[in-house]
PDB file of C-alpha atoms in Angstrom:
ATOM      1  CA  MET A   1     125.511  85.338 132.168  1.00 39.00           C
ATOM      2  CA  SER A   2     126.169  81.693 133.017  1.00 44.00           C
ATOM      3  CA  GLU A   3     123.718  79.541 134.978  1.00 60.00           C
ATOM      4  CA  GLU A   4     126.649  77.870 136.746  1.00 78.00           C
ATOM      5  CA  LEU A   5     127.607  78.900 140.245  1.00 83.00           C
ATOM      6  CA  PRO A   6     130.936  80.617 140.673  1.00 93.00           C
ATOM      7  CA  ALA A   7     133.581  78.146 141.883  1.00 96.00           C
ATOM      8  CA  TYR A   8     133.934  79.885 145.265  1.00 97.00           C
ATOM      9  CA  ALA A   9     130.170  79.750 145.813  1.00 97.00           C
ATOM     10  CA  GLU A  10     130.161  76.025 145.060  1.00 97.00           C
ATOM     11  CA  ARG A  11     132.901  75.440 147.640  1.00 97.00           C
ATOM     12  CA  VAL A  12     131.046  77.475 150.270  1.00 97.00           C
ATOM     13  CA  LEU A  13     127.776  75.627 149.673  1.00 98.00           C
ATOM     14  CA  GLU A  14     129.529  72.250 149.767  1.00 97.00           C
ATOM     15  CA  ALA A  15     131.106  73.202 153.104  1.00 97.00           C
ATOM     16  CA  VAL A  16     127.715  74.261 154.498  1.00 97.00           C
ATOM     17  CA  GLU A  17     126.185  70.935 153.466  1.00 97.00           C
ATOM     18  CA  ARG A  18     128.840  69.153 155.565  1.00 97.00           C
ATOM     19  CA  ILE A  19     127.842  70.878 158.806  1.00 97.00           C
ATOM     20  CA  PRO A  20     126.037  68.209 160.847  1.00 97.00           C
ATOM     21  CA  PRO A  21     122.499  68.728 162.136  1.00 97.00           C
ATOM     22  CA  GLY A  22     122.558  70.350 165.554  1.00 97.00           C
ATOM     23  CA  ARG A  23     125.853  72.115 164.887  1.00 97.00           C
ATOM     24  CA  VAL A  24     126.803  75.500 163.401  1.00 97.00           C
ATOM     25  CA  MET A  25     129.763  77.346 161.919  1.00 97.00           C
ATOM     26  CA  THR A  26     130.233  81.083 161.751  1.00 96.00           C
ATOM     27  CA  TYR A  27     130.754  82.839 158.440  1.00 96.00           C
ATOM     28  CA  GLY A  28     134.404  83.240 159.413  1.00 96.00           C
ATOM     29  CA  ASP A  29     134.685  79.560 160.349  1.00 97.00           C
ATOM     30  CA  VAL A  30     133.533  78.560 156.863  1.00 97.00           C
ATOM     31  CA  ALA A  31     136.061  80.889 155.229  1.00 97.00           C
ATOM     32  CA  GLU A  32     138.818  79.585 157.497  1.00 96.00           C
ATOM     33  CA  TRP A  33     137.845  75.956 156.837  1.00 96.00           C
ATOM     34  CA  LEU A  34     138.023  76.636 153.090  1.00 96.00           C
ATOM     35  CA  ASP A  35     141.253  78.616 153.610  1.00 96.00           C
ATOM     36  CA  GLU A  36     139.789  81.140 151.210  1.00 95.00           C
ATOM     37  CA  GLY A  37     137.868  84.416 151.380  1.00 95.00           C
ATOM     38  CA  GLY A  38     136.482  85.865 154.568  1.00 96.00           C
ATOM     39  CA  PRO A  39     133.229  86.207 156.514  1.00 96.00           C
ATOM     40  CA  ARG A  40     131.809  88.832 154.163  1.00 96.00           C
ATOM     41  CA  GLN A  41     132.451  86.692 151.090  1.00 97.00           C
ATOM     42  CA  VAL A  42     130.791  83.693 152.749  1.00 97.00           C
ATOM     43  CA  GLY A  43     127.873  85.911 153.781  1.00 96.00           C
ATOM     44  CA  ARG A  44     127.481  87.153 150.221  1.00 96.00           C
ATOM     45  CA  VAL A  45     127.420  83.590 148.866  1.00 97.00           C
ATOM     46  CA  MET A  46     124.842  82.613 151.482  1.00 96.00           C
ATOM     47  CA  ALA A  47     122.687  85.655 150.671  1.00 95.00           C
ATOM     48  CA  LEU A  48     122.718  84.876 146.950  1.00 96.00           C
ATOM     49  CA  TYR A  49     122.702  81.080 146.863  1.00 96.00           C
ATOM     50  CA  GLY A  50     122.201  79.747 150.393  1.00 95.00           C
ATOM     51  CA  GLY A  51     118.510  78.893 150.150  1.00 94.00           C
ATOM     52  CA  ALA A  52     119.275  75.431 148.748  1.00 92.00           C
ATOM     53  CA  VAL A  53     121.488  74.376 151.684  1.00 97.00           C
ATOM     54  CA  PRO A  54     120.966  74.322 155.480  1.00 98.00           C
ATOM     55  CA  TRP A  55     121.520  78.087 155.749  1.00 97.00           C
ATOM     56  CA  TRP A  56     120.556  78.163 159.434  1.00 97.00           C
ATOM     57  CA  ARG A  57     123.791  76.300 160.248  1.00 97.00           C
ATOM     58  CA  VAL A  58     125.922  79.301 159.192  1.00 96.00           C
ATOM     59  CA  VAL A  59     125.629  82.005 161.798  1.00 95.00           C
ATOM     60  CA  ARG A  60     127.019  85.210 163.172  1.00 93.00           C
ATOM     61  CA  SER A  61     129.676  84.794 165.829  1.00 91.00           C
ATOM     62  CA  ASP A  62     127.415  86.340 168.503  1.00 89.00           C
ATOM     63  CA  GLY A  63     124.995  83.389 168.284  1.00 87.00           C
ATOM     64  CA  LEU A  64     121.934  85.458 167.458  1.00 83.00           C
ATOM     65  CA  PRO A  65     119.666  84.034 164.758  1.00 82.00           C
ATOM     66  CA  LEU A  66     119.851  85.657 161.340  1.00 82.00           C
ATOM     67  CA  PRO A  67     117.885  88.937 161.476  1.00 85.00           C
ATOM     68  CA  GLY A  68     114.609  88.622 159.611  1.00 90.00           C
ATOM     69  CA  HIS A  69     114.787  84.826 159.699  1.00 92.00           C
ATOM     70  CA  GLU A  70     114.743  84.254 163.453  1.00 91.00           C
ATOM     71  CA  ALA A  71     111.513  82.237 163.626  1.00 93.00           C
ATOM     72  CA  ARG A  72     112.457  79.908 160.768  1.00 96.00           C
ATOM     73  CA  ALA A  73     115.984  79.432 162.093  1.00 96.00           C
ATOM     74  CA  LEU A  74     114.710  78.665 165.611  1.00 95.00           C
ATOM     75  CA  GLU A  75     112.352  76.023 164.204  1.00 96.00           C
ATOM     76  CA  HIS A  76     115.328  74.323 162.570  1.00 97.00           C
ATOM     77  CA  TYR A  77     117.467  74.630 165.711  1.00 97.00           C
ATOM     78  CA  ARG A  78     114.762  73.075 167.846  1.00 96.00           C
ATOM     79  CA  THR A  79     114.112  70.287 165.341  1.00 97.00           C
ATOM     80  CA  GLU A  80     117.838  69.481 165.187  1.00 98.00           C
ATOM     81  CA  ALA A  81     118.372  69.900 168.967  1.00 97.00           C
ATOM     82  CA  THR A  82     120.974  72.601 168.351  1.00 97.00           C
ATOM     83  CA  PRO A  83     122.194  73.874 171.734  1.00 97.00           C
ATOM     84  CA  LEU A  84     120.474  77.118 172.654  1.00 96.00           C
ATOM     85  CA  ARG A  85     120.575  79.331 175.705  1.00 93.00           C
ATOM     86  CA  LEU A  86     118.399  82.205 176.785  1.00 91.00           C
ATOM     87  CA  THR A  87     119.664  85.765 176.938  1.00 87.00           C
ATOM     88  CA  THR A  88     119.049  87.818 180.071  1.00 90.00           C
ATOM     89  CA  GLY A  89     116.043  89.225 178.208  1.00 90.00           C
ATOM     90  CA  GLY A  90     114.690  85.696 177.716  1.00 88.00           C
ATOM     91  CA  HIS A  91     115.422  85.493 173.985  1.00 86.00           C
ATOM     92  CA  PRO A  92     116.904  82.310 172.489  1.00 89.00           C
ATOM     93  CA  ARG A  93     120.474  82.475 171.262  1.00 91.00           C
ATOM     94  CA  LEU A  94     122.786  79.743 170.053  1.00 95.00           C
ATOM     95  CA  ASP A  95     125.065  78.317 172.709  1.00 96.00           C
ATOM     96  CA  MET A  96     128.160  78.790 170.568  1.00 96.00           C
ATOM     97  CA  ARG A  97     130.433  76.929 172.974  1.00 95.00           C
ATOM     98  CA  ARG A  98     128.386  73.745 172.521  1.00 96.00           C
ATOM     99  CA  ALA A  99     126.923  74.219 169.025  1.00 97.00           C
ATOM    100  CA  ARG A 100     130.013  75.338 167.114  1.00 96.00           C
ATOM    101  CA  TRP A 101     131.467  72.723 164.774  1.00 96.00           C
ATOM    102  CA  ASP A 102     135.177  72.726 163.997  1.00 92.00           C
ATOM    103  CA  GLY A 103     134.893  70.816 160.723  1.00 89.00           C
ATOM    104  CA  SER A 104     136.175  67.529 162.099  1.00 87.00           C
ATOM    105  CA  PRO A 105     134.399  64.302 161.112  1.00 82.00           C
ATOM    106  CA  VAL A 106     131.369  63.459 163.242  1.00 68.00           C
ATOM    107  CA  GLN A 107     130.805  59.805 164.041  1.00 58.00           C
ATOM    108  CA  ASP A 108     127.436  58.197 164.726  1.00 54.00           C
ATOM    109  CA  GLY A 109     126.729  57.971 168.409  1.00 47.00           C
ATOM    110  CA  GLY A 110     128.921  61.009 169.027  1.00 46.00           C
ATOM    111  CA  GLU A 111     128.328  63.740 171.547  1.00 46.00           C
ATOM    112  CA  ASP A 112     124.733  64.792 172.032  1.00 42.00           C
ATOM    113  CA  PRO A 113     124.471  68.543 171.453  1.00 42.00           C
ATOM    114  CA  GLY A 114     122.230  68.741 174.507  1.00 40.00           C
ATOM    115  CA  GLU A 115     118.842  69.942 175.556  1.00 37.00           C
ATOM    116  CA  VAL A 116     117.289  73.133 174.309  1.00 36.00           C
ATOM    117  CA  PRO A 117     116.509  75.519 177.192  1.00 37.00           C
ATOM    118  CA  GLY A 118     112.951  76.732 177.238  1.00 38.00           C
ATOM    119  CA  ARG A 119     111.713  74.047 174.867  1.00 36.00           C
ATOM    120  CA  ASP A 120     108.330  72.597 175.680  1.00 36.00           C
ATOM    121  CA  GLY A 121     107.724  68.858 175.626  1.00 33.00           C
TER     122      GLY A 121
END
């Protein structure tokens, strides 16, 4: 078995590294941006190799943090000022309308992703 990453995995991880702090893409967005594979293939790459990239920036389309990694993901979202909203039950969820990145270049001094509801301080 080779130590090298499969070519598709390399492309997925490179795409994930391009997502700016405070922004997210869904698994399907990454596949669409690459024009290759689908959400499940991107999810598989992230499950196997995603620990070395900002994994918290690739999310489910419903905006809920990755099950089992909610606390760690929320720390990153708060640190990066990723737009969040509270569910009716009071649980944080990504504000996909404001946090979703379309893959276009981001310029310095661009749009502020906004305040994080429920954040202290």
